[in-house]
Amino acid sequence: MTDISVEVRTGLASGLSGEDADPTFGDLFHAHYGALVRLAGLLGADDPEDVAQDAFARFYRRRRRLRDDNAAFAYLRSTVCNLTRNRKRHLRIARLRLPSIRDRAGPDHEMPAELTAIVQEDRRRLIAALDGLPPRQREVLVLRYWLDLSEREIAETMGVSVGTVKSHAHRGIAALKRHLGEES
Amino acid sequence: MNTIEDRLSGALRDQAQTFTVAEHSAAMEGVRHRVRRRRRRQAAVTMMAAVAVGAAAASAGPLLDGISGRRVSEPTLAASWPGLGPDVKRDAAYRELLRRRPPKGRVTVLEPAPGGHGAHMRAWVSESNGRSEFCVFDVLRSGGYSSGCDGSVLDRLHASAKGAVMGGGQGSSRGGLFHYGFALDEVRSVELRLRGGRELPGSHARLDGSTVSVWQVGTPQVDAAKTIVFNGDPAFNVENRLEKQVTCPAVPRPPRTGMIGMGGTGTTDPLSAGFSGGCVRFWVGGKHGGIVPLGIHGITGSGGLKSVSRRWWYGVADPATARVELTLADGRRISARIVSSPWNEAPVVLYAGHLPEDAPQDSESPEKAGKELVEFLEGSKVTGYDAKGTKLWSR
């Protein structure tokens, strides 16, 4: 017990109290925290910030095994996906209602008002359709069309094959089209 | 009109902007808290390992009087844990459990018996999918806390015909030990019998809106406990003194007979199990791999990730369990091998599975290896299913 107490004091203080003590962790945190919060939100997490912080805490404990920054961000991204999926599936946490695009401040100033309204309605319907997709399809679409990841990167993030990514993407887009009444 | 892919990109960009991000300093504090909390739990797990070692007789604490619990309405309880300072995350976790599993009645507060040992407990009855769930949130004096809900309590209570089950297992704080669980209302008091023969009264209280009570017992010394005693009400003709074994006598090496091989060849140390003195003992490569006193765990009907050692995860579960699965935090699922016990005195099933290849390797330091494994398994859970695939328990 004594050893553990000592470790808590020294390890935590040196590892997290300032960027100088652990610049890699601090840099990663400042660079990616916001993106990971938004990723969790787009994947349907009830508390995106909680998920992102949890991911960083897990990363902190394993950071020695992930010296490469690219590998670290891939790990964080993957952890956010897994945490969000697990929380939704196992804990059945009621989802927090997100503000709709109609409530969002800041219109698209470059478009005429009528067109803006049409675009916003279209986007609202798309997000609503995305909400209804199976989790894996949703993940693929968010990683592809929001983070612009390649199929290979998505496969690595989700721990599935490239073929599975293609299949999820195809079905996800088809489902969105069905929902929007745009089937060919 | 753009393609649906282009429109989706735009919609996602828009939607992403609706998620607010806290100041980085506040967010970093959230990460910091999680790391600290994880280490507090590690400390508790380390102490729990000592429980399984079994024990010699030790001096007992003073004889204490049991108390009844209080029933209090939420949310007045949210930040009131006797003797403990505020902990934003702990109280948030408590409120989150209340939100996910809202109480059907009032929340029951169960403190240790006066001058005794145990945890600050809150328990209530909730409902999920039309089934009653019994929820507990317990906070140790060290500040560590745990929580959970169990939907199988009523079934197990009635199936056991004994009137009492362990709901959550055991915990420890600074060398102490406490057990808690649920009992039918016919159980009138709970005590912890020490190896020297003395008894420490525990506390118990009926849950609002239920015929079930929650109980706990504790002792300042882990190795002093021998059995948990449930005193029934003779008017209900229930067993008057039901004793559940807490600790197990020491066995220095694997016996030569009566062992069950659970698997393991080549580079994996073989895992085997034996039964004696009311306890199931696991052996990994001829070394101790953990002890499960069936006086508690066998009757509970539950199982769980009892032990992890040298590439194995394994445990003991109710005989109705037909399939056991380990779900890691990243979503991977690993099935266990199930073996029915051949021991007449111990109608249980044993389960064992391999840890994945990326689990931490053995270390020269057992403590270090244990910590790494605990980290690796953070967020994982073990679930037991019956032959029809119905979930029986989860830890």
Coordinates of C-alpha atoms in Angstrom, one line a residue:
Chain A
M1 CA 0.0 0.0 0.0
T2 CA 2.8 2.4 0.8
D3 CA 4.4 1.9 -2.6
I4 CA 1.1 2.6 -4.3
S5 CA 0.6 5.8 -2.4
V6 CA 4.0 7.0 -3.3
E7 CA 3.4 6.2 -6.9
V8 CA 0.1 8.1 -7.0
R9 CA 1.8 11.2 -5.8
T10 CA 4.9 11.1 -7.9
G11 CA 3.5 9.6 -11.0
L12 CA 0.5 11.7 -11.3
A13 CA 2.2 15.0 -10.4
S14 CA 5.0 14.5 -12.9
G15 CA 2.9 13.1 -15.6
L16 CA 0.0 15.4 -15.7
S17 CA 0.5 18.5 -13.8
G18 CA 2.2 20.5 -16.6
E19 CA 3.1 20.3 -20.2
D20 CA 6.7 20.7 -19.5
A21 CA 6.8 17.5 -17.5
D22 CA 5.3 15.5 -20.3
P23 CA 5.3 17.5 -23.5
T24 CA 4.1 14.7 -25.7
F25 CA 1.0 14.1 -23.7
G26 CA 0.3 17.8 -23.3
D27 CA 0.8 18.4 -27.0
L28 CA -1.5 15.6 -28.0
F29 CA -4.1 16.7 -25.5
H30 CA -4.2 20.3 -26.8
A31 CA -4.1 19.2 -30.4
H32 CA -6.7 16.6 -30.4
Y33 CA -9.0 17.0 -27.4
G34 CA -11.6 19.1 -29.2
A35 CA -11.6 16.8 -32.2
L36 CA -12.1 13.7 -30.1
V37 CA -15.0 15.4 -28.2
R38 CA -16.7 16.1 -31.5
L39 CA -16.0 12.6 -32.8
A40 CA -17.6 11.1 -29.7
G41 CA -20.6 13.5 -30.2
L42 CA -21.0 12.6 -33.8
L43 CA -20.9 8.9 -32.9
G44 CA -23.8 9.5 -30.5
A45 CA -22.1 9.6 -27.1
D46 CA -24.3 10.9 -24.4
D47 CA -21.4 12.8 -22.9
P48 CA -18.8 13.4 -25.5
E49 CA -16.4 15.2 -23.2
D50 CA -16.5 12.4 -20.7
V51 CA -15.7 9.9 -23.4
A52 CA -12.7 12.1 -24.7
Q53 CA -11.3 12.5 -21.2
D54 CA -11.7 8.8 -20.5
A55 CA -9.8 8.1 -23.7
F56 CA -7.0 10.4 -22.7
A57 CA -6.8 8.8 -19.3
R58 CA -6.4 5.4 -20.9
F59 CA -3.9 6.7 -23.3
Y60 CA -1.9 8.2 -20.4
R61 CA -1.6 4.8 -18.7
R62 CA -0.3 3.3 -22.0
R63 CA 1.6 6.2 -23.5
R64 CA 5.0 4.5 -23.0
R65 CA 3.9 1.9 -25.5
L66 CA 2.8 4.5 -28.0
R67 CA 5.8 6.8 -28.6
D68 CA 4.9 7.6 -32.2
D69 CA 2.4 10.5 -32.4
N70 CA 0.5 9.0 -35.3
A71 CA 0.1 5.8 -33.4
A72 CA -1.0 7.8 -30.3
F73 CA -3.7 9.6 -32.2
A74 CA -4.9 6.4 -33.9
Y75 CA -5.1 4.8 -30.4
L76 CA -7.1 7.8 -29.1
R77 CA -9.4 7.7 -32.1
S78 CA -10.0 4.0 -31.8
T79 CA -10.6 4.3 -28.0
V80 CA -13.2 7.0 -28.5
C81 CA -15.0 4.7 -31.0
N82 CA -14.9 1.7 -28.7
L83 CA -15.9 3.7 -25.6
T84 CA -18.8 5.3 -27.4
R85 CA -20.0 2.0 -28.8
N86 CA -19.6 0.1 -25.5
R87 CA -21.5 2.8 -23.6
K88 CA -24.3 2.8 -26.0
R89 CA -24.5 -0.9 -26.2
H90 CA -23.9 -2.0 -22.6
L91 CA -24.9 0.8 -20.4
R92 CA -27.9 1.9 -22.4
I93 CA -27.4 5.4 -21.3
A94 CA -30.1 7.7 -22.4
R95 CA -28.8 9.9 -25.1
L96 CA -28.6 13.6 -24.4
R97 CA -30.6 15.5 -27.0
L98 CA -28.2 17.6 -29.0
P99 CA -29.2 21.0 -30.2
S100 CA -30.6 20.8 -33.6
I101 CA -29.1 22.6 -36.5
R102 CA -32.1 24.9 -36.6
D103 CA -31.2 26.1 -33.2
R104 CA -27.5 26.7 -34.1
A105 CA -26.3 30.2 -34.2
G106 CA -24.6 31.5 -37.3
P107 CA -26.3 31.0 -40.7
D108 CA -24.4 30.3 -43.9
H109 CA -24.0 33.9 -45.0
E110 CA -23.0 33.1 -48.5
M111 CA -26.3 31.6 -49.4
P112 CA -29.7 33.2 -49.9
A113 CA -32.0 32.7 -47.0
E114 CA -34.3 30.3 -48.7
L115 CA -31.5 28.1 -49.9
T116 CA -29.9 28.2 -46.4
A117 CA -33.2 26.9 -45.0
I118 CA -33.3 24.1 -47.5
V119 CA -29.7 23.1 -46.9
Q120 CA -30.2 23.2 -43.1
E121 CA -33.3 21.1 -43.3
D122 CA -31.5 18.6 -45.6
R123 CA -28.6 18.4 -43.1
R124 CA -31.0 18.0 -40.2
R125 CA -32.6 15.1 -41.9
L126 CA -29.2 13.6 -42.7
I127 CA -28.1 13.8 -39.1
A128 CA -31.4 12.3 -38.0
A129 CA -31.0 9.4 -40.5
L130 CA -27.4 9.0 -39.2
D131 CA -28.7 8.7 -35.7
G132 CA -30.8 5.7 -36.8
L133 CA -28.0 3.7 -38.4
P134 CA -26.4 0.7 -36.7
P135 CA -23.4 1.8 -34.7
R136 CA -20.8 0.3 -37.0
Q137 CA -22.3 1.9 -40.1
R138 CA -22.4 5.2 -38.3
E139 CA -18.8 4.9 -37.3
V140 CA -17.6 4.2 -40.8
L141 CA -19.5 7.2 -42.2
V142 CA -18.3 9.6 -39.5
L143 CA -14.7 8.5 -39.8
R144 CA -14.9 8.7 -43.6
Y145 CA -16.9 11.9 -44.2
W146 CA -15.9 13.9 -41.1
L147 CA -12.4 12.8 -40.4
D148 CA -11.6 12.0 -44.0
L149 CA -9.9 8.8 -43.1
S150 CA -9.0 6.3 -45.8
E151 CA -10.7 2.9 -45.8
R152 CA -7.5 1.3 -44.4
E153 CA -7.3 3.9 -41.6
I154 CA -10.9 3.3 -40.7
A155 CA -10.3 -0.5 -40.7
E156 CA -7.4 0.0 -38.3
T157 CA -9.4 2.3 -36.1
M158 CA -12.4 -0.1 -35.8
G159 CA -10.3 -3.3 -35.8
V160 CA -12.1 -4.7 -38.8
S161 CA -11.1 -5.6 -42.4
V162 CA -11.1 -3.1 -45.2
G163 CA -13.8 -5.2 -46.9
T164 CA -16.0 -4.8 -43.8
V165 CA -15.5 -1.0 -43.9
K166 CA -16.5 -1.0 -47.6
S167 CA -19.6 -3.0 -46.8
H168 CA -20.6 -0.8 -43.9
A169 CA -20.1 2.3 -45.9
H170 CA -22.1 1.0 -48.8
R171 CA -25.0 -0.1 -46.6
G172 CA -24.8 3.1 -44.5
I173 CA -25.1 5.4 -47.6
A174 CA -27.9 3.2 -49.0
A175 CA -29.7 3.5 -45.7
L176 CA -29.4 7.2 -45.7
K177 CA -30.7 7.4 -49.2
R178 CA -33.7 5.2 -48.3
H179 CA -34.4 7.4 -45.3
L180 CA -34.3 10.5 -47.5
G181 CA -36.3 8.9 -50.2
E182 CA -33.5 9.2 -52.7
E183 CA -33.2 5.6 -53.7
S184 CA -32.3 5.2 -57.4
Chain B
M1 CA -27.6 19.1 -55.8
N2 CA -24.4 17.6 -54.4
T3 CA -24.0 14.0 -53.9
I4 CA -25.2 12.5 -50.6
E5 CA -21.6 12.0 -49.6
D6 CA -20.9 15.8 -50.0
R7 CA -24.1 16.7 -48.2
L8 CA -23.2 14.3 -45.4
S9 CA -19.8 15.9 -45.0
G10 CA -21.4 19.3 -44.7
A11 CA -24.0 18.0 -42.2
L12 CA -21.3 16.4 -40.1
R13 CA -19.2 19.6 -40.1
D14 CA -22.2 21.5 -39.0
Q15 CA -23.2 19.1 -36.3
A16 CA -19.6 18.9 -35.0
Q17 CA -19.8 22.6 -34.2
T18 CA -22.7 22.0 -31.8
F19 CA -20.6 20.1 -29.3
T20 CA -19.1 22.4 -26.8
V21 CA -15.6 21.8 -25.6
A22 CA -14.5 22.8 -22.0
E23 CA -11.5 24.8 -21.3
H24 CA -8.5 22.6 -21.7
S25 CA -7.4 23.1 -18.1
A26 CA -10.8 21.9 -16.8
A27 CA -10.7 19.0 -19.3
M28 CA -7.2 18.1 -18.2
E29 CA -8.4 18.0 -14.6
G30 CA -11.0 15.5 -15.7
V31 CA -8.3 13.3 -17.2
R32 CA -6.2 13.8 -14.1
H33 CA -9.0 12.7 -11.9
R34 CA -9.5 9.5 -13.9
V35 CA -5.9 8.5 -13.6
R36 CA -6.1 9.1 -9.8
R37 CA -9.3 7.2 -9.5
R38 CA -7.9 4.3 -11.4
R39 CA -4.9 4.1 -9.0
R40 CA -7.2 4.2 -6.0
R41 CA -9.0 1.2 -7.4
Q42 CA -5.7 -0.6 -8.0
A43 CA -5.0 -0.1 -4.3
A44 CA -8.3 -1.7 -3.4
V45 CA -7.7 -4.6 -5.8
T46 CA -4.3 -5.2 -4.2
M47 CA -6.0 -5.5 -0.8
M48 CA -8.6 -7.8 -2.1
A49 CA -6.0 -10.2 -3.3
A50 CA -5.0 -10.6 0.3
V51 CA -8.5 -11.8 1.2
A52 CA -8.2 -14.9 -0.9
V53 CA -5.0 -16.1 0.7
G54 CA -7.0 -17.4 3.7
A55 CA -5.7 -17.0 7.1
A56 CA -4.7 -17.8 10.6
A57 CA -6.6 -16.8 13.6
A58 CA -6.3 -13.3 14.7
S59 CA -7.6 -11.1 17.4
A60 CA -11.1 -9.8 17.1
G61 CA -12.4 -6.3 17.4
P62 CA -14.9 -5.2 20.0
L63 CA -18.4 -6.6 19.9
L64 CA -20.6 -4.1 18.2
D65 CA -24.3 -3.4 18.0
G66 CA -26.0 -3.7 14.6
I67 CA -28.0 -0.8 13.3
S68 CA -30.9 -0.4 10.9
G69 CA -30.5 1.6 7.8
R70 CA -32.2 4.9 7.1
R71 CA -34.3 5.6 4.1
V72 CA -33.9 9.0 2.6
S73 CA -35.2 10.7 -0.4
E74 CA -32.9 11.9 -3.2
P75 CA -31.5 14.2 -4.2
T76 CA -30.7 15.4 -0.6
L77 CA -28.0 12.7 -0.3
A78 CA -26.0 13.7 -3.3
A79 CA -22.9 15.1 -1.5
S80 CA -23.2 13.6 1.9
W81 CA -20.8 10.8 2.8
P82 CA -20.0 10.7 6.5
G83 CA -16.4 11.6 7.3
L84 CA -15.5 12.1 3.7
G85 CA -14.8 15.4 1.9
P86 CA -16.4 16.3 -1.4
D87 CA -15.5 14.4 -4.5
V88 CA -17.1 15.8 -7.6
K89 CA -16.5 12.7 -9.7
R90 CA -17.6 10.3 -7.1
D91 CA -20.9 12.2 -6.5
A92 CA -21.3 12.5 -10.3
A93 CA -20.9 8.8 -10.6
Y94 CA -23.5 8.3 -8.0
R95 CA -26.0 10.7 -9.6
E96 CA -25.3 9.0 -13.0
L97 CA -26.2 5.6 -11.6
L98 CA -29.4 7.2 -10.0
R99 CA -30.2 8.6 -13.4
R100 CA -29.6 5.4 -15.3
R101 CA -31.4 3.3 -12.7
P102 CA -33.9 5.6 -11.0
P103 CA -35.2 4.3 -7.6
K104 CA -38.7 3.1 -7.5
G105 CA -38.9 4.1 -3.9
R106 CA -36.5 5.9 -1.5
V107 CA -32.8 5.3 -1.3
T108 CA -31.7 3.3 1.7
V109 CA -28.6 4.5 3.5
L110 CA -26.7 1.7 5.2
E111 CA -23.7 2.6 7.4
P112 CA -21.4 0.2 9.2
A113 CA -22.5 -0.9 12.6
P114 CA -21.5 1.7 15.3
G115 CA -17.7 1.6 15.8
G116 CA -17.4 -1.1 13.2
H117 CA -16.0 -1.4 9.7
G118 CA -17.5 -1.5 6.3
A119 CA -18.6 1.1 3.7
H120 CA -21.0 3.9 3.4
M121 CA -23.7 2.2 1.3
R122 CA -26.7 3.3 -0.6
A123 CA -29.1 0.8 -2.0
W124 CA -32.3 1.0 -3.9
V125 CA -34.6 -0.9 -6.1
S126 CA -34.9 0.1 -9.8
E127 CA -36.5 -1.5 -12.8
S128 CA -35.2 -2.5 -16.1
N129 CA -37.1 -4.3 -18.9
G130 CA -39.9 -5.0 -16.4
R131 CA -37.5 -6.7 -14.0
S132 CA -36.5 -5.4 -10.5
E133 CA -32.9 -4.5 -10.2
F134 CA -31.1 -4.0 -6.9
C135 CA -28.6 -1.3 -7.0
V136 CA -25.7 -0.4 -4.6
F137 CA -23.3 2.4 -4.4
D138 CA -20.7 2.0 -1.8
V139 CA -17.9 4.3 -0.7
L140 CA -15.0 3.1 1.4
R141 CA -13.3 5.2 4.1
S142 CA -10.3 5.4 1.8
G143 CA -12.5 7.2 -0.7
G144 CA -12.7 4.4 -3.2
Y145 CA -16.1 3.6 -4.5
S146 CA -17.9 1.0 -6.6
S147 CA -21.4 0.5 -7.8
G148 CA -23.6 -1.8 -9.7
C149 CA -27.1 -3.1 -10.3
D150 CA -28.1 -6.8 -10.3
G151 CA -31.3 -8.0 -11.9
S152 CA -31.0 -11.5 -10.7
V153 CA -31.2 -10.9 -7.0
L154 CA -34.8 -12.0 -6.5
D155 CA -34.4 -15.1 -8.5
R156 CA -31.3 -16.1 -6.6
L157 CA -32.8 -15.3 -3.3
H158 CA -35.8 -17.5 -3.9
A159 CA -33.7 -20.2 -5.6
S160 CA -31.3 -20.5 -2.7
A161 CA -34.0 -21.1 -0.2
K162 CA -31.6 -19.7 2.3
G163 CA -32.7 -16.2 2.2
A164 CA -29.4 -14.4 1.6
V165 CA -27.0 -13.7 -1.2
M166 CA -23.9 -11.8 -1.8
G167 CA -24.8 -9.0 -4.1
G168 CA -21.5 -7.4 -4.8
G169 CA -18.8 -9.4 -3.2
Q170 CA -16.2 -7.9 -1.0
G171 CA -14.0 -4.9 -0.6
S172 CA -11.3 -3.8 1.8
S173 CA -9.9 -0.7 3.2
R174 CA -6.6 -0.3 5.1
G175 CA -6.5 -4.0 6.0
G176 CA -10.2 -4.3 6.8
L177 CA -12.7 -6.3 5.1
F178 CA -16.4 -6.0 4.3
H179 CA -19.0 -8.1 2.6
Y180 CA -22.4 -7.0 1.5
G181 CA -25.3 -8.4 -0.2
F182 CA -29.1 -8.9 -0.1
A183 CA -31.4 -11.0 2.0
L184 CA -35.1 -11.8 2.1
D185 CA -37.0 -9.9 4.7
E186 CA -37.1 -12.9 7.0
V187 CA -33.5 -12.4 7.8
R188 CA -33.5 -10.4 11.0
S189 CA -29.8 -9.7 11.6
V190 CA -26.4 -10.4 10.1
E191 CA -23.1 -11.0 12.0
L192 CA -19.6 -11.7 11.1
R193 CA -18.1 -14.6 13.1
L194 CA -14.4 -14.4 13.7
R195 CA -12.0 -17.2 13.8
G196 CA -11.6 -16.8 17.5
G197 CA -15.4 -17.4 17.9
R198 CA -16.4 -13.8 18.6
E199 CA -19.1 -12.2 16.5
L200 CA -19.3 -8.7 15.1
P201 CA -22.8 -7.5 14.4
G202 CA -23.4 -6.1 10.9
S203 CA -26.1 -3.8 9.7
H204 CA -29.0 -4.4 7.5
A205 CA -32.1 -2.5 6.3
R206 CA -35.1 -3.2 4.2
L207 CA -35.2 -1.6 0.8
D208 CA -38.1 0.6 0.1
G209 CA -40.8 -1.0 -2.0
S210 CA -39.3 -4.5 -1.7
T211 CA -39.3 -7.5 0.5
V212 CA -35.5 -7.6 0.2
S213 CA -33.0 -6.1 2.6
V214 CA -29.4 -5.0 2.1
W215 CA -26.8 -6.0 4.6
Q216 CA -23.1 -5.6 5.2
V217 CA -20.5 -6.9 7.7
G218 CA -17.0 -5.9 8.3
T219 CA -13.9 -6.5 10.3
P220 CA -10.7 -4.5 10.8
Q221 CA -8.5 -7.5 10.0
V222 CA -8.9 -9.4 6.8
D223 CA -7.7 -12.7 8.2
A224 CA -9.9 -12.5 11.3
A225 CA -13.2 -13.3 9.5
K226 CA -14.5 -16.9 9.3
T227 CA -18.2 -16.9 8.5
I228 CA -21.1 -14.6 7.9
V229 CA -24.1 -15.6 10.0
F230 CA -27.6 -14.7 9.0
N231 CA -30.2 -14.9 11.8
G232 CA -33.6 -15.7 10.6
D233 CA -37.0 -15.0 12.1
P234 CA -38.4 -18.3 13.6
A235 CA -41.9 -17.1 13.0
F236 CA -41.3 -17.5 9.3
N237 CA -39.7 -20.9 9.8
V238 CA -36.6 -20.0 8.0
E239 CA -33.2 -21.4 8.8
N240 CA -32.3 -19.7 12.0
R241 CA -28.6 -19.5 11.6
L242 CA -27.2 -19.7 8.1
E243 CA -23.4 -19.5 8.0
K244 CA -21.4 -18.7 5.0
Q245 CA -17.7 -19.3 5.0
V246 CA -15.5 -16.3 4.4
T247 CA -12.0 -17.6 4.5
C248 CA -10.2 -20.8 3.6
P249 CA -7.6 -22.9 5.3
A250 CA -4.2 -22.8 3.6
V251 CA -3.1 -25.5 1.2
P252 CA 0.5 -25.2 0.3
R253 CA 0.6 -27.3 -2.9
P254 CA -1.9 -28.8 -5.3
P255 CA -3.4 -32.1 -4.1
R256 CA -2.7 -35.2 -6.2
T257 CA -6.3 -36.3 -6.4
G258 CA -9.6 -34.7 -7.1
M259 CA -8.3 -32.0 -9.5
I260 CA -10.0 -30.7 -12.6
G261 CA -7.8 -29.8 -15.6
M262 CA -9.1 -26.6 -17.1
G263 CA -6.6 -26.6 -20.0
G264 CA -3.2 -25.3 -20.9
T265 CA -0.4 -26.9 -22.9
G266 CA 2.8 -25.8 -24.6
T267 CA 3.8 -22.3 -23.5
T268 CA 0.7 -21.8 -21.4
D269 CA 0.9 -23.0 -17.8
P270 CA -1.8 -25.5 -17.1
L271 CA -4.8 -24.3 -15.1
S272 CA -6.4 -26.7 -12.7
A273 CA -8.9 -26.5 -9.8
G274 CA -9.5 -28.5 -6.7
F275 CA -12.0 -28.4 -3.8
S276 CA -11.5 -28.7 -0.1
G277 CA -12.5 -27.1 3.1
G278 CA -15.5 -25.5 1.4
C279 CA -13.3 -23.6 -1.1
V280 CA -12.4 -24.0 -4.7
R281 CA -8.7 -23.5 -5.4
F282 CA -7.2 -22.7 -8.7
W283 CA -3.6 -23.6 -9.5
V284 CA -1.7 -22.2 -12.4
G285 CA 1.5 -24.2 -13.3
G286 CA 1.5 -25.7 -9.8
K287 CA 1.3 -22.3 -8.1
H288 CA -1.6 -20.7 -6.2
G289 CA -4.0 -19.1 -8.6
G290 CA -6.8 -17.9 -6.3
I291 CA -9.3 -19.2 -3.8
V292 CA -13.1 -18.9 -4.0
P293 CA -14.9 -19.7 -0.7
L294 CA -18.1 -21.3 -1.9
G295 CA -19.8 -20.4 1.4
I296 CA -20.2 -17.0 -0.2
H297 CA -19.8 -17.3 -3.9
G298 CA -21.4 -20.6 -4.5
I299 CA -24.6 -19.5 -3.0
T300 CA -24.7 -16.2 -4.7
G301 CA -25.3 -17.8 -8.1
S302 CA -23.1 -15.2 -9.6
G303 CA -19.7 -15.4 -11.1
G304 CA -17.2 -12.9 -12.4
L305 CA -13.7 -12.3 -13.2
K306 CA -12.4 -13.9 -10.1
S307 CA -8.8 -14.3 -11.0
V308 CA -6.4 -13.4 -13.8
S309 CA -3.1 -15.1 -13.9
R310 CA -0.5 -16.1 -16.5
R311 CA -2.6 -15.8 -19.6
W312 CA -5.8 -17.1 -17.9
W313 CA -9.0 -15.5 -16.7
Y314 CA -11.2 -17.8 -14.7
G315 CA -13.7 -18.2 -11.9
V316 CA -16.7 -20.0 -10.4
A317 CA -20.3 -19.6 -11.3
D318 CA -23.8 -20.8 -10.6
P319 CA -24.5 -24.3 -12.1
A320 CA -27.1 -22.8 -14.4
T321 CA -24.4 -20.9 -16.2
A322 CA -23.8 -22.5 -19.7
R323 CA -21.7 -19.8 -21.3
V324 CA -19.3 -17.2 -20.0
E325 CA -17.8 -14.4 -22.0
L326 CA -15.2 -11.8 -21.3
T327 CA -15.9 -8.4 -23.0
L328 CA -12.8 -6.2 -23.1
A329 CA -13.2 -2.4 -23.1
D330 CA -12.4 -2.2 -26.8
G331 CA -15.3 -4.5 -27.6
R332 CA -13.5 -7.8 -28.1
R333 CA -15.2 -10.8 -26.7
I334 CA -13.6 -14.0 -25.5
S335 CA -15.5 -17.1 -24.6
A336 CA -14.5 -19.3 -21.7
R337 CA -14.4 -23.1 -21.4
I338 CA -17.1 -24.3 -19.0
V339 CA -16.5 -27.3 -16.7
S340 CA -19.2 -28.7 -14.4
S341 CA -17.9 -29.4 -10.9
P342 CA -17.7 -33.1 -10.1
W343 CA -17.7 -32.3 -6.4
N344 CA -21.0 -33.2 -4.7
E345 CA -20.5 -30.6 -2.0
A346 CA -19.9 -27.9 -4.6
P347 CA -22.6 -27.8 -7.3
V348 CA -21.0 -25.1 -9.4
V349 CA -19.4 -24.6 -12.8
L350 CA -15.9 -23.5 -13.4
Y351 CA -14.9 -21.4 -16.3
A352 CA -11.6 -20.4 -17.8
G353 CA -10.5 -18.6 -20.9
H354 CA -7.3 -17.3 -22.4
L355 CA -6.3 -13.7 -22.2
P356 CA -5.6 -12.2 -25.7
E357 CA -2.1 -12.0 -27.1
D358 CA -1.8 -8.3 -26.4
A359 CA -2.4 -8.7 -22.7
P360 CA 0.6 -7.8 -20.6
Q361 CA 3.2 -10.5 -20.3
D362 CA 4.3 -11.9 -17.0
S363 CA 6.7 -9.7 -15.2
E364 CA 9.5 -10.6 -12.7
S365 CA 7.6 -8.5 -10.2
P366 CA 4.2 -10.1 -9.4
E367 CA 2.9 -6.7 -8.2
K368 CA 3.9 -5.0 -11.4
A369 CA 2.4 -7.8 -13.5
G370 CA -0.8 -7.5 -11.5
K371 CA -1.0 -3.8 -12.0
E372 CA -0.5 -4.1 -15.7
L373 CA -3.2 -6.7 -16.0
V374 CA -5.6 -4.6 -13.9
E375 CA -4.9 -1.7 -16.3
F376 CA -5.4 -3.9 -19.3
L377 CA -8.7 -5.2 -18.1
E378 CA -10.1 -1.9 -17.0
G379 CA -13.6 -1.5 -18.4
S380 CA -13.9 -5.1 -19.2
K381 CA -16.7 -7.3 -17.9
V382 CA -17.5 -11.0 -17.6
T383 CA -21.1 -12.1 -18.4
G384 CA -22.7 -15.5 -17.7
Y385 CA -25.5 -16.9 -19.8
D386 CA -27.8 -19.9 -19.4
A387 CA -28.4 -22.6 -21.9
K388 CA -31.0 -20.5 -23.7
G389 CA -28.6 -17.6 -24.0
T390 CA -30.3 -15.5 -21.3
K391 CA -28.0 -13.3 -19.4
L392 CA -27.7 -14.5 -15.8
W393 CA -25.0 -12.3 -14.3
S394 CA -22.4 -9.7 -15.2
R395 CA -19.4 -8.4 -13.4

